[in-house]
Coordinates of C-alpha atoms in Angstrom, one line a residue:
M205 CA 49.2 27.9 -18.2
I206 CA 48.4 31.2 -16.3
H207 CA 44.7 31.2 -17.2
E208 CA 44.3 27.6 -15.9
N209 CA 46.0 28.4 -12.6
L210 CA 43.9 31.6 -12.3
L211 CA 40.7 29.7 -12.9
L212 CA 41.7 27.2 -10.2
I213 CA 42.4 29.9 -7.7
L214 CA 39.1 31.6 -8.4
V215 CA 37.3 28.3 -8.0
L216 CA 39.0 27.8 -4.7
F217 CA 38.0 31.3 -3.5
F218 CA 34.4 30.6 -4.5
T219 CA 34.5 27.2 -2.7
M220 CA 36.0 28.9 0.3
A221 CA 33.0 31.3 0.4
I222 CA 30.5 28.5 0.1
L223 CA 32.3 26.6 2.9
Y224 CA 32.2 29.7 5.0
L225 CA 28.4 30.1 4.6
L226 CA 28.0 26.4 5.5
S227 CA 30.2 26.9 8.6
Q228 CA 27.9 29.8 9.7
K229 CA 24.8 27.6 9.2
L230 CA 26.3 24.7 11.1
K231 CA 27.8 27.1 13.7
I232 CA 31.3 25.6 13.3
S233 CA 34.4 27.8 13.3
Y234 CA 35.2 28.6 9.7
P235 CA 39.0 27.7 9.9
I236 CA 38.0 24.2 11.0
F237 CA 35.4 23.8 8.3
L238 CA 37.8 25.1 5.6
V239 CA 40.5 22.6 6.6
I240 CA 38.0 19.7 6.6
G241 CA 36.6 21.0 3.3
G242 CA 40.0 21.3 1.7
L243 CA 40.8 17.8 2.9
A244 CA 37.6 16.5 1.2
I245 CA 38.3 18.4 -2.0
S246 CA 41.8 16.9 -2.2
F247 CA 40.4 13.4 -2.6
I248 CA 38.4 14.4 -5.8
P249 CA 40.1 12.4 -8.6
A250 CA 40.3 15.2 -11.1
M251 CA 41.6 17.7 -8.6
P252 CA 45.0 19.0 -9.8
D253 CA 48.0 19.0 -7.4
I254 CA 48.4 22.6 -6.0
K255 CA 52.0 23.7 -5.4
I256 CA 53.3 27.0 -4.2
E257 CA 56.9 28.1 -4.5
P258 CA 58.4 28.0 -1.0
E259 CA 60.1 31.4 -1.2
M260 CA 56.8 33.0 -2.2
V261 CA 54.8 31.8 0.8
F262 CA 56.2 34.2 3.3
L263 CA 56.0 37.1 0.9
L264 CA 52.4 36.5 -0.2
F265 CA 50.7 35.6 3.1
L266 CA 52.6 36.7 6.2
P267 CA 53.2 40.5 5.7
P268 CA 49.5 41.4 5.4
L269 CA 48.4 38.9 8.1
L270 CA 51.0 40.2 10.6
F271 CA 50.2 43.8 9.7
E272 CA 46.4 43.2 10.3
A273 CA 47.1 41.6 13.6
A274 CA 49.3 44.5 14.7
W275 CA 46.8 47.1 13.5
Y276 CA 44.0 45.7 15.6
T277 CA 46.0 45.0 18.7
S278 CA 44.7 46.8 21.8
W279 CA 47.7 48.7 23.2
Q280 CA 46.0 49.2 26.5
Q281 CA 45.4 45.4 27.1
F282 CA 48.7 44.5 25.5
W283 CA 50.5 46.7 28.0
K284 CA 48.4 45.6 31.0
W285 CA 49.2 42.0 30.4
R286 CA 52.7 42.5 28.9
R287 CA 54.4 40.1 31.4
S288 CA 52.1 37.2 30.6
I289 CA 52.2 38.0 26.9
M290 CA 56.0 38.2 26.7
I291 CA 56.5 35.0 28.8
M292 CA 54.1 33.1 26.6
G293 CA 55.1 34.7 23.4
F294 CA 58.8 34.1 23.7
G295 CA 59.0 31.5 26.6
L296 CA 56.5 29.1 25.2
V297 CA 57.9 29.2 21.7
L298 CA 61.5 28.6 22.9
A299 CA 60.4 25.9 25.4
T300 CA 58.2 24.2 22.8
S301 CA 61.0 24.3 20.1
L302 CA 63.4 22.8 22.6
G303 CA 60.9 20.1 23.6
V304 CA 60.1 19.2 20.0
A305 CA 63.8 19.1 19.1
L306 CA 64.6 16.7 21.9
V307 CA 61.7 14.4 21.3
S308 CA 61.9 14.4 17.5
V309 CA 65.7 13.6 17.6
A310 CA 64.9 10.7 20.0
I311 CA 62.1 9.0 18.0
I312 CA 62.9 9.9 14.4
P313 CA 66.0 8.1 12.8
F314 CA 68.7 10.4 11.4
F315 CA 66.8 13.5 12.6
T316 CA 69.4 16.2 13.7
P317 CA 68.9 18.8 16.5
A318 CA 68.9 21.6 13.8
L319 CA 66.0 19.8 12.1
G320 CA 64.3 19.4 15.5
F321 CA 64.5 23.1 16.2
L322 CA 63.3 23.8 12.7
L323 CA 60.2 21.7 13.3
G324 CA 59.7 23.2 16.7
G325 CA 59.9 26.7 15.3
I326 CA 57.3 25.8 12.7
I327 CA 54.7 24.2 15.0
S328 CA 55.2 26.3 18.2
P329 CA 53.0 29.4 17.5
P330 CA 49.2 29.1 18.0
D331 CA 46.9 30.7 15.5
A332 CA 45.0 33.7 16.8
V333 CA 42.5 33.7 13.9
A334 CA 41.4 30.2 14.7
A335 CA 41.1 30.8 18.4
N336 CA 39.2 34.1 17.9
S337 CA 36.9 32.4 15.4
V338 CA 36.0 29.7 17.8
L339 CA 35.6 32.1 20.8
K340 CA 33.6 34.6 18.7
G341 CA 30.2 35.2 20.4
M342 CA 31.2 33.3 23.5
S343 CA 31.4 35.1 26.9
V344 CA 34.9 34.4 28.2
P345 CA 37.1 36.3 30.7
K346 CA 38.6 39.4 29.1
R347 CA 42.1 38.5 30.5
G348 CA 42.1 35.3 28.5
L349 CA 41.2 37.0 25.2
S350 CA 43.7 39.8 25.7
I351 CA 46.6 37.4 26.4
L352 CA 45.7 35.2 23.4
E353 CA 45.6 38.1 21.1
G354 CA 48.8 39.7 22.4
E355 CA 50.6 36.3 22.5
S356 CA 49.8 35.7 18.8
L357 CA 51.6 38.9 17.9
V358 CA 54.7 38.1 19.8
N359 CA 54.9 34.3 19.2
D360 CA 54.7 34.7 15.4
A361 CA 57.9 36.9 15.5
A362 CA 59.6 34.6 18.0
S363 CA 58.8 31.3 16.1
L364 CA 59.8 32.7 12.7
T365 CA 63.1 33.8 14.2
V366 CA 63.7 30.3 15.6
F367 CA 62.7 29.0 12.2
R368 CA 65.1 31.3 10.4
F369 CA 68.1 30.4 12.5
A370 CA 67.4 26.7 12.5
L371 CA 67.0 26.8 8.7
A372 CA 70.3 28.5 8.4
A373 CA 71.9 25.9 10.6
V374 CA 70.5 23.1 8.4
L375 CA 71.5 24.8 5.1
T376 CA 75.1 25.6 6.3
G377 CA 75.7 22.8 8.7
Q378 CA 77.0 25.3 11.3
F379 CA 75.5 26.8 14.4
V380 CA 77.4 28.8 17.0
L381 CA 75.2 30.0 20.0
K382 CA 77.2 33.2 20.6
E383 CA 77.1 34.2 17.0
A384 CA 73.4 33.3 16.7
A385 CA 72.6 35.4 19.8
I386 CA 74.4 38.4 18.3
D387 CA 72.8 37.9 14.9
F388 CA 69.4 37.6 16.5
F389 CA 69.8 40.9 18.4
S390 CA 71.0 42.7 15.4
L391 CA 68.4 41.5 13.0
A392 CA 65.6 42.1 15.6
V393 CA 66.7 45.6 16.4
M394 CA 67.3 46.6 12.8
G395 CA 64.1 44.9 11.7
V396 CA 62.2 47.1 14.2
F397 CA 64.2 50.1 13.1
V398 CA 63.3 49.6 9.4
G399 CA 59.6 49.1 10.2
L400 CA 59.4 52.3 12.3
V401 CA 61.3 54.3 9.7
I402 CA 59.0 53.3 6.8
A403 CA 56.0 53.7 9.1
H404 CA 57.0 57.3 9.9
I405 CA 57.5 58.1 6.2
L406 CA 54.1 56.7 5.3
Y407 CA 52.6 58.5 8.3
L408 CA 53.9 61.8 7.0
I409 CA 52.6 61.1 3.5
L410 CA 49.2 60.0 4.7
R411 CA 48.7 62.9 7.1
Y412 CA 50.0 65.8 5.2
W413 CA 49.8 64.8 1.5
V414 CA 47.2 62.2 0.8
K415 CA 43.6 63.4 1.2
S416 CA 41.7 60.8 -0.7
S417 CA 40.5 57.4 0.7
S418 CA 41.0 55.9 -2.7
I419 CA 44.8 56.4 -2.1
T420 CA 45.0 55.9 1.7
T421 CA 43.6 52.4 1.7
P422 CA 45.9 51.1 -1.1
I423 CA 48.9 52.6 0.8
T424 CA 47.9 50.7 3.9
L425 CA 47.8 47.5 1.8
I426 CA 51.2 48.2 0.3
A427 CA 52.8 49.1 3.6
P428 CA 53.4 45.6 5.1
Y429 CA 55.0 44.3 1.8
L430 CA 57.2 47.4 1.7
M431 CA 58.4 47.0 5.3
Y432 CA 58.9 43.2 4.9
I433 CA 60.8 43.4 1.5
V434 CA 63.1 46.3 2.6
A435 CA 64.0 44.6 5.9
E436 CA 64.6 41.2 4.2
Q437 CA 66.7 42.9 1.5
F438 CA 69.2 43.8 4.2
E439 CA 68.8 40.4 5.8
W440 CA 67.1 41.8 8.8
S441 CA 63.8 40.6 10.3
G442 CA 60.9 41.4 8.0
V443 CA 58.5 40.0 10.5
L444 CA 59.5 42.4 13.2
A445 CA 59.5 45.3 10.7
V446 CA 55.9 44.6 9.8
V447 CA 54.8 44.2 13.4
S448 CA 56.6 47.4 14.7
G449 CA 55.4 49.4 11.7
G450 CA 51.9 48.2 11.9
L451 CA 51.7 49.0 15.6
F452 CA 53.0 52.5 15.0
L453 CA 50.6 53.3 12.2
S454 CA 47.7 51.8 14.1
F455 CA 48.5 54.0 17.1
R456 CA 48.6 57.2 15.0
S457 CA 45.8 56.2 12.6
H458 CA 43.4 58.8 14.1
D459 CA 45.7 61.5 12.6
F460 CA 45.2 60.5 9.0
L461 CA 42.0 58.5 8.8
N462 CA 38.7 60.3 8.4
Y463 CA 35.3 58.6 8.8
H464 CA 35.0 57.6 5.2
T465 CA 38.6 56.3 4.9
R466 CA 38.2 54.4 8.2
I467 CA 35.1 52.6 7.0
Q468 CA 36.6 51.8 3.7
A469 CA 39.9 50.6 5.1
T470 CA 38.2 48.5 7.7
E471 CA 36.1 46.7 5.2
V472 CA 39.0 46.2 2.7
W473 CA 41.3 44.8 5.4
A474 CA 38.5 42.5 6.7
T475 CA 38.1 41.2 3.1
V476 CA 41.8 40.8 2.5
G477 CA 42.4 39.1 5.9
F478 CA 39.5 36.7 5.3
L479 CA 40.7 35.8 1.8
L480 CA 44.3 35.2 2.8
N481 CA 43.5 33.3 6.0
G482 CA 40.7 31.3 4.3
F483 CA 42.9 30.4 1.4
V484 CA 45.7 29.1 3.6
F485 CA 43.3 27.1 5.8
I486 CA 41.7 25.5 2.7
L487 CA 45.3 25.0 1.4
I488 CA 46.1 23.0 4.5
G489 CA 43.6 20.4 3.6
L490 CA 44.5 20.4 -0.1
Q491 CA 48.1 19.6 0.7
L492 CA 47.6 16.2 2.2
P493 CA 47.8 13.9 -0.9
S494 CA 51.1 15.5 -2.1
I495 CA 52.5 15.4 1.4
V496 CA 51.6 11.7 1.8
D497 CA 53.1 10.9 -1.5
G498 CA 56.3 12.7 -0.6
I499 CA 57.0 10.6 2.5
K500 CA 56.4 7.2 1.0
N501 CA 60.0 6.9 -0.3
Q502 CA 61.6 7.4 3.1
Y503 CA 59.0 6.3 5.7
T504 CA 55.9 4.1 6.0
L505 CA 52.7 6.0 6.5
Q506 CA 52.3 4.2 9.9
D507 CA 55.7 5.5 11.1
A508 CA 54.9 9.0 9.9
I509 CA 51.6 9.0 11.7
Y510 CA 53.2 7.7 14.9
Y511 CA 55.8 10.5 14.9
S512 CA 53.2 13.0 14.2
L513 CA 50.8 11.9 17.0
I514 CA 53.7 11.8 19.5
I515 CA 54.7 15.3 18.6
T516 CA 51.2 16.6 18.5
L517 CA 50.5 15.2 22.0
L518 CA 53.8 16.8 23.2
V519 CA 52.9 20.3 21.9
I520 CA 49.4 20.1 23.4
V521 CA 50.6 19.0 26.9
L522 CA 53.6 21.3 26.8
R523 CA 51.5 24.3 26.2
I524 CA 49.0 23.6 29.0
V525 CA 51.9 22.9 31.4
L526 CA 53.8 26.0 30.4
V527 CA 50.7 28.2 30.5
Y528 CA 50.1 27.2 34.1
G529 CA 53.8 27.8 34.8
S530 CA 53.7 31.3 33.2
A531 CA 50.6 32.1 35.3
F532 CA 51.7 31.0 38.7
I533 CA 55.5 30.9 38.9
P534 CA 55.8 34.7 38.7
R535 CA 53.2 35.0 41.4
L536 CA 55.2 32.6 43.6
L537 CA 58.4 34.6 43.1
S538 CA 56.9 38.2 43.4
K539 CA 54.8 39.5 46.3
R540 CA 54.1 42.7 44.2
I541 CA 52.5 40.6 41.4
R542 CA 50.3 38.8 44.0
Q543 CA 49.2 42.1 45.4
K544 CA 48.7 43.8 42.0
E545 CA 46.9 41.1 40.1
K546 CA 44.2 38.7 41.0
S547 CA 44.9 35.0 40.7
P548 CA 43.8 33.6 37.3
G549 CA 42.5 30.5 39.1
L550 CA 42.9 27.0 37.7
K551 CA 40.2 27.2 35.0
L552 CA 41.4 30.2 32.9
P553 CA 44.9 28.9 32.2
F554 CA 43.5 25.6 31.0
M555 CA 41.2 27.4 28.5
V556 CA 44.2 29.5 27.3
G557 CA 46.3 26.4 27.0
W558 CA 43.6 24.5 25.2
A559 CA 43.1 27.4 22.7
G560 CA 46.6 26.8 21.3
M561 CA 45.4 25.8 17.8
R562 CA 48.0 25.9 15.1
G563 CA 47.3 27.3 11.6
V564 CA 48.4 29.9 9.1
V565 CA 51.9 30.7 10.3
S566 CA 52.8 27.0 10.8
L567 CA 51.8 26.0 7.3
A568 CA 53.4 29.1 5.7
S569 CA 56.7 28.3 7.6
A570 CA 56.6 24.6 6.6
L571 CA 55.9 25.4 2.9
A572 CA 58.7 28.0 3.0
I573 CA 61.3 25.2 3.6
P574 CA 63.5 25.2 0.4
L575 CA 63.4 22.1 -1.7
T576 CA 67.2 21.8 -1.8
L577 CA 70.3 22.6 0.3
D578 CA 72.9 25.1 -0.8
N579 CA 74.9 22.2 -2.4
G580 CA 71.9 21.1 -4.5
E581 CA 71.0 18.1 -2.4
P582 CA 67.4 17.5 -1.4
F583 CA 66.4 19.2 1.9
P584 CA 66.6 16.4 4.5
H585 CA 63.2 15.1 5.9
R586 CA 61.3 18.0 4.2
N587 CA 58.3 15.9 3.4
L588 CA 58.2 14.4 6.9
I589 CA 58.3 17.9 8.5
L590 CA 55.5 18.9 6.2
F591 CA 53.5 15.8 7.2
I592 CA 54.0 16.3 10.9
T593 CA 53.1 20.0 10.6
F594 CA 49.9 19.1 8.7
V595 CA 48.9 16.5 11.4
V596 CA 49.6 19.0 14.2
I597 CA 47.5 21.6 12.5
L598 CA 44.7 19.2 11.7
I599 CA 44.4 17.7 15.2
T600 CA 44.9 20.9 17.2
L601 CA 42.6 22.9 14.9
V602 CA 39.8 20.3 14.5
F603 CA 39.9 18.4 17.8
Q604 CA 40.8 21.3 20.1
G605 CA 38.7 23.8 18.1
L606 CA 35.6 21.7 18.2
T607 CA 36.0 20.9 21.9
L608 CA 36.9 24.3 23.1
P609 CA 33.3 25.6 23.4
F610 CA 32.4 22.5 25.5
I611 CA 35.5 23.0 27.6
I612 CA 34.4 26.6 28.3
K613 CA 30.9 25.5 29.2
L614 CA 32.2 22.6 31.4
L615 CA 34.5 25.0 33.3
K616 CA 31.7 27.6 33.6
L617 CA 34.1 30.3 32.5
K618 CA 31.4 32.4 30.9
V619 CA 30.0 33.3 34.4
E620 CA 33.4 33.8 36.1
E621 CA 35.1 37.0 35.1
V622 CA 38.6 36.8 36.7
D623 CA 39.2 40.6 36.9
D624 CA 37.0 43.6 37.7
F625 CA 35.7 44.4 34.3
V626 CA 32.9 46.8 33.3
P627 CA 30.7 45.2 30.6
L628 CA 31.2 46.7 27.1
D629 CA 27.6 47.9 26.9
D630 CA 28.0 49.8 30.2
Q631 CA 31.2 51.3 29.0
I632 CA 29.5 52.4 25.8
E633 CA 26.6 54.0 27.8
E634 CA 29.0 55.9 30.1
I635 CA 31.0 57.2 27.1
R636 CA 27.9 58.3 25.3
L637 CA 26.6 60.1 28.4
R638 CA 29.9 62.0 28.8
L639 CA 29.9 63.0 25.2
A640 CA 26.3 64.1 25.3
K641 CA 27.1 66.4 28.3
D642 CA 30.1 67.8 26.5
S643 CA 27.8 68.5 23.5
V644 CA 25.2 70.3 25.7
A645 CA 28.0 72.5 27.2
Y646 CA 29.3 73.3 23.7
L647 CA 25.8 74.3 22.5
D648 CA 25.3 76.6 25.5
D649 CA 28.7 78.2 24.9
R650 CA 28.6 78.7 21.2
Y651 CA 24.9 78.7 20.1
A652 CA 22.9 80.2 23.0
E653 CA 21.4 83.0 21.0
E654 CA 20.6 80.7 18.0
M655 CA 18.8 78.2 20.3
E656 CA 16.6 81.0 21.6
E657 CA 15.8 82.3 18.2
F658 CA 15.4 79.1 16.2
E659 CA 13.2 76.2 17.4
T660 CA 15.1 73.7 15.2
I661 CA 18.4 74.4 16.9
S662 CA 16.9 74.3 20.4
R663 CA 15.5 70.8 19.6
V664 CA 19.0 69.5 19.3
K665 CA 19.7 70.5 23.0
E666 CA 16.3 69.2 24.1
Q667 CA 17.0 65.8 22.5
L668 CA 20.4 65.6 24.2
L669 CA 19.0 66.5 27.6
R670 CA 16.2 63.9 27.3
S671 CA 18.8 61.3 26.4
I672 CA 21.1 62.3 29.4
E673 CA 18.2 62.3 31.8
A674 CA 17.0 58.9 30.7
T675 CA 20.4 57.4 30.9
E676 CA 21.2 58.8 34.3
R677 CA 17.9 57.6 35.8
T678 CA 18.6 54.1 34.5
M679 CA 22.2 54.0 35.8
E680 CA 21.2 55.2 39.3
E681 CA 19.4 52.1 40.3
E682 CA 21.0 48.6 40.1
E683 CA 17.7 47.0 39.2
K684 CA 17.2 49.4 36.2
R685 CA 20.9 48.7 35.2
E686 CA 20.0 45.0 34.9
A687 CA 16.9 45.8 32.9
L688 CA 18.9 48.1 30.7
S689 CA 20.4 45.1 28.8
S690 CA 17.0 43.9 27.6
V691 CA 15.9 47.4 26.8
R692 CA 19.1 47.9 24.6
K693 CA 18.3 44.7 22.7
L694 CA 14.7 45.8 22.1
Y695 CA 15.8 49.2 21.0
R696 CA 18.4 47.7 18.7
N697 CA 15.9 45.3 17.2
I698 CA 13.4 48.1 16.6
M699 CA 16.0 50.4 15.0
I700 CA 17.2 47.6 12.7
E701 CA 13.5 46.9 11.7
L702 CA 13.1 50.7 10.9
V703 CA 16.3 50.6 8.8
A704 CA 15.0 47.7 6.9
L705 CA 11.7 49.5 6.4
R706 CA 13.4 52.6 5.1
R707 CA 15.6 50.6 2.9
D708 CA 12.6 48.9 1.3
G709 CA 11.1 52.4 0.9
L710 CA 14.2 53.6 -0.9
H711 CA 14.0 50.6 -3.2
K712 CA 10.4 51.5 -4.1
L713 CA 11.4 55.1 -4.7
K714 CA 14.1 53.9 -7.0
L715 CA 11.5 52.0 -9.1
E716 CA 9.5 55.2 -9.5
K717 CA 12.5 56.8 -11.2
K718 CA 11.5 60.2 -9.8
Y719 CA 14.7 60.9 -7.8
D720 CA 18.4 61.0 -8.9
D721 CA 20.3 57.8 -8.4
E722 CA 23.1 59.8 -6.7
V723 CA 20.7 61.0 -4.0
L724 CA 19.3 57.5 -3.4
R725 CA 22.9 56.1 -3.1
I726 CA 23.8 58.7 -0.5
L727 CA 20.7 57.9 1.6
E728 CA 21.4 54.1 1.2
H729 CA 25.0 54.7 2.3
N730 CA 23.7 56.5 5.4
L731 CA 21.4 53.5 6.2
D732 CA 24.4 51.2 5.7
L733 CA 26.4 53.2 8.3
E734 CA 23.4 53.2 10.7
E735 CA 22.9 49.4 10.3
A736 CA 26.6 48.7 10.7
R737 CA 26.6 50.8 14.0
L738 CA 23.6 48.9 15.3
N739 CA 25.0 45.5 14.5
R740 CA 28.4 46.3 15.9
H741 CA 27.3 47.0 19.4

C-alpha cells in the first residue's frame, strides 16, 4: 500500500535525523553512523524488507547528487590540480576495475571477466561526501582536499561509464573493444553536449525571464533530472550531461542569482543533498538481511565473506599504491612538473589514499543491476555482487572513516601545509580591506557634497576609514597578525552573543503585540543572515 510505504519512508527520514544528531554528539562522521544505524535497524524483527526498483535508483539519487557536487566544485582548484584529478579520476577507476576483474575471476567460481569489470566499476569510485564529512573541521593540506573533491566529480562519471559497458556486455554476451571505445567517445561527447545545451537554455530563462526566487530554486532542482533523462533518452551519458550542465550553471550563477535566491537555493540544496545522501547511507545498512538471504542459495556465507574481504583489501591497497604512482611518476617523467609543483611528500598521498571510502554511487550502481537478463534468466551472481559491494562500503566507510582522523594526527598533516597557501581568514581580511578602500573611493567620487552636508552620510566613510586603519595596522606586523586570529574569535563570539541578545529582545517585543509580525519577521531574517555570516567564517 502507498500510505504504508510513505509512512515507512517518513519514519526512516526521522530516524536519519536522530542518528545525525547522535553522530554530532559523539563526534562521529554521520555517514558512518547512518550505516551502522541502518545495520542495527535491519535486525529489528518487525522491520519490513525494503526494496527499491533497480531502474529507479539512478534516476532518483544520482542526478541531484552529481549536480550538487558539480555546483560546488572550485573551478580554480580543479584547474590547478587537473593533472592529478584526471589521473586519479580516470586512471584509478580503470586500474581498480581491471584489478578487481582479474582477482574476482581468479577466486570466484564461474565469475566472468564482464562480471568482474561490472563489480570493479561499482566499487572503484570513492565517496566525496563521506570523506568531506570525516575531514570536516580538521586542518589538512589544501591540495589533498582539492584533489579529493575534484576526483569525486570525475571518478563518478568514469566508474558509471565502466559500469554501463560492463553491464551491456553481461546482458548481450558481447564485447568488442574497438566498438566499445567508439561508443564511449560518442556517448561521452553527446552527453556533455546535451548537458551544455539544456544548461544554456535554463541559463537564458533564469537570467532574462525568471525574477522570483520561488521559481529559480525549483528550476535548479529540476535541472539535473531534465539533463539526465534527455541524455538517457537518446542513450547518451546522463551522468556527463548532469556534470557538464551543473558546472556551467555554477560558473554563471552570479548572473541569475540575487542575494535572496542564493540564500534560499543554498539552504534547499543543502537539505536535499543531506536527505538523499543520508537515505542512501542508512539504506546501505538496511540492505544486509535481504542481501545475505539472496546469496544462501549459491554460496555459503563464509565463502561470500572470504571473497568480499579479499576484494576489499585489494581496493584499499590498490588505491594507496596508485595514488603514490599518480603523485610521483609524472614528477619522475617531467622536469617541468618538478619545477612547477612542490613535492607532495610521502604523508599526503597516504592520507588521500586512505580517504578512499566507498558510498552512495557504489550502492546506487549495485542496486541498479537488473534482476534478469534480456532472455528472462536471473542476472548471474547479482546477490553476490551486492554482498561484496556492501562489505566493501561497510569496511572502507567504517574502518577507514573512523581511523582517518587518527592517521592525520599520526602523520602530523595538520601542521604541514604542502604548498604556499594563505589561510582563509587572512584572505577574507585582505578582500574586505580592498572592498572597503573601493567603497571609500566611491563615496568620495559620488557623495562628496552629501558627506559634507549630512553627518549621517559622513559617518559611513568614517566607519570605513577606521576599519581600514585598524586592519592595516594589524597586518603590518607579524606579531599582530598572529594575534589577529584570537581577536577574530573573540569578535565573532561577542557578535554572536549580541545577535542572541537581540533575538531574545525581538521575542519579548513579539509577546507585547505592539509591532506588526511582518516587521518582526524582517528583523529576525536580518539577524539570521548576520548569524549565518558569523558562523560561516
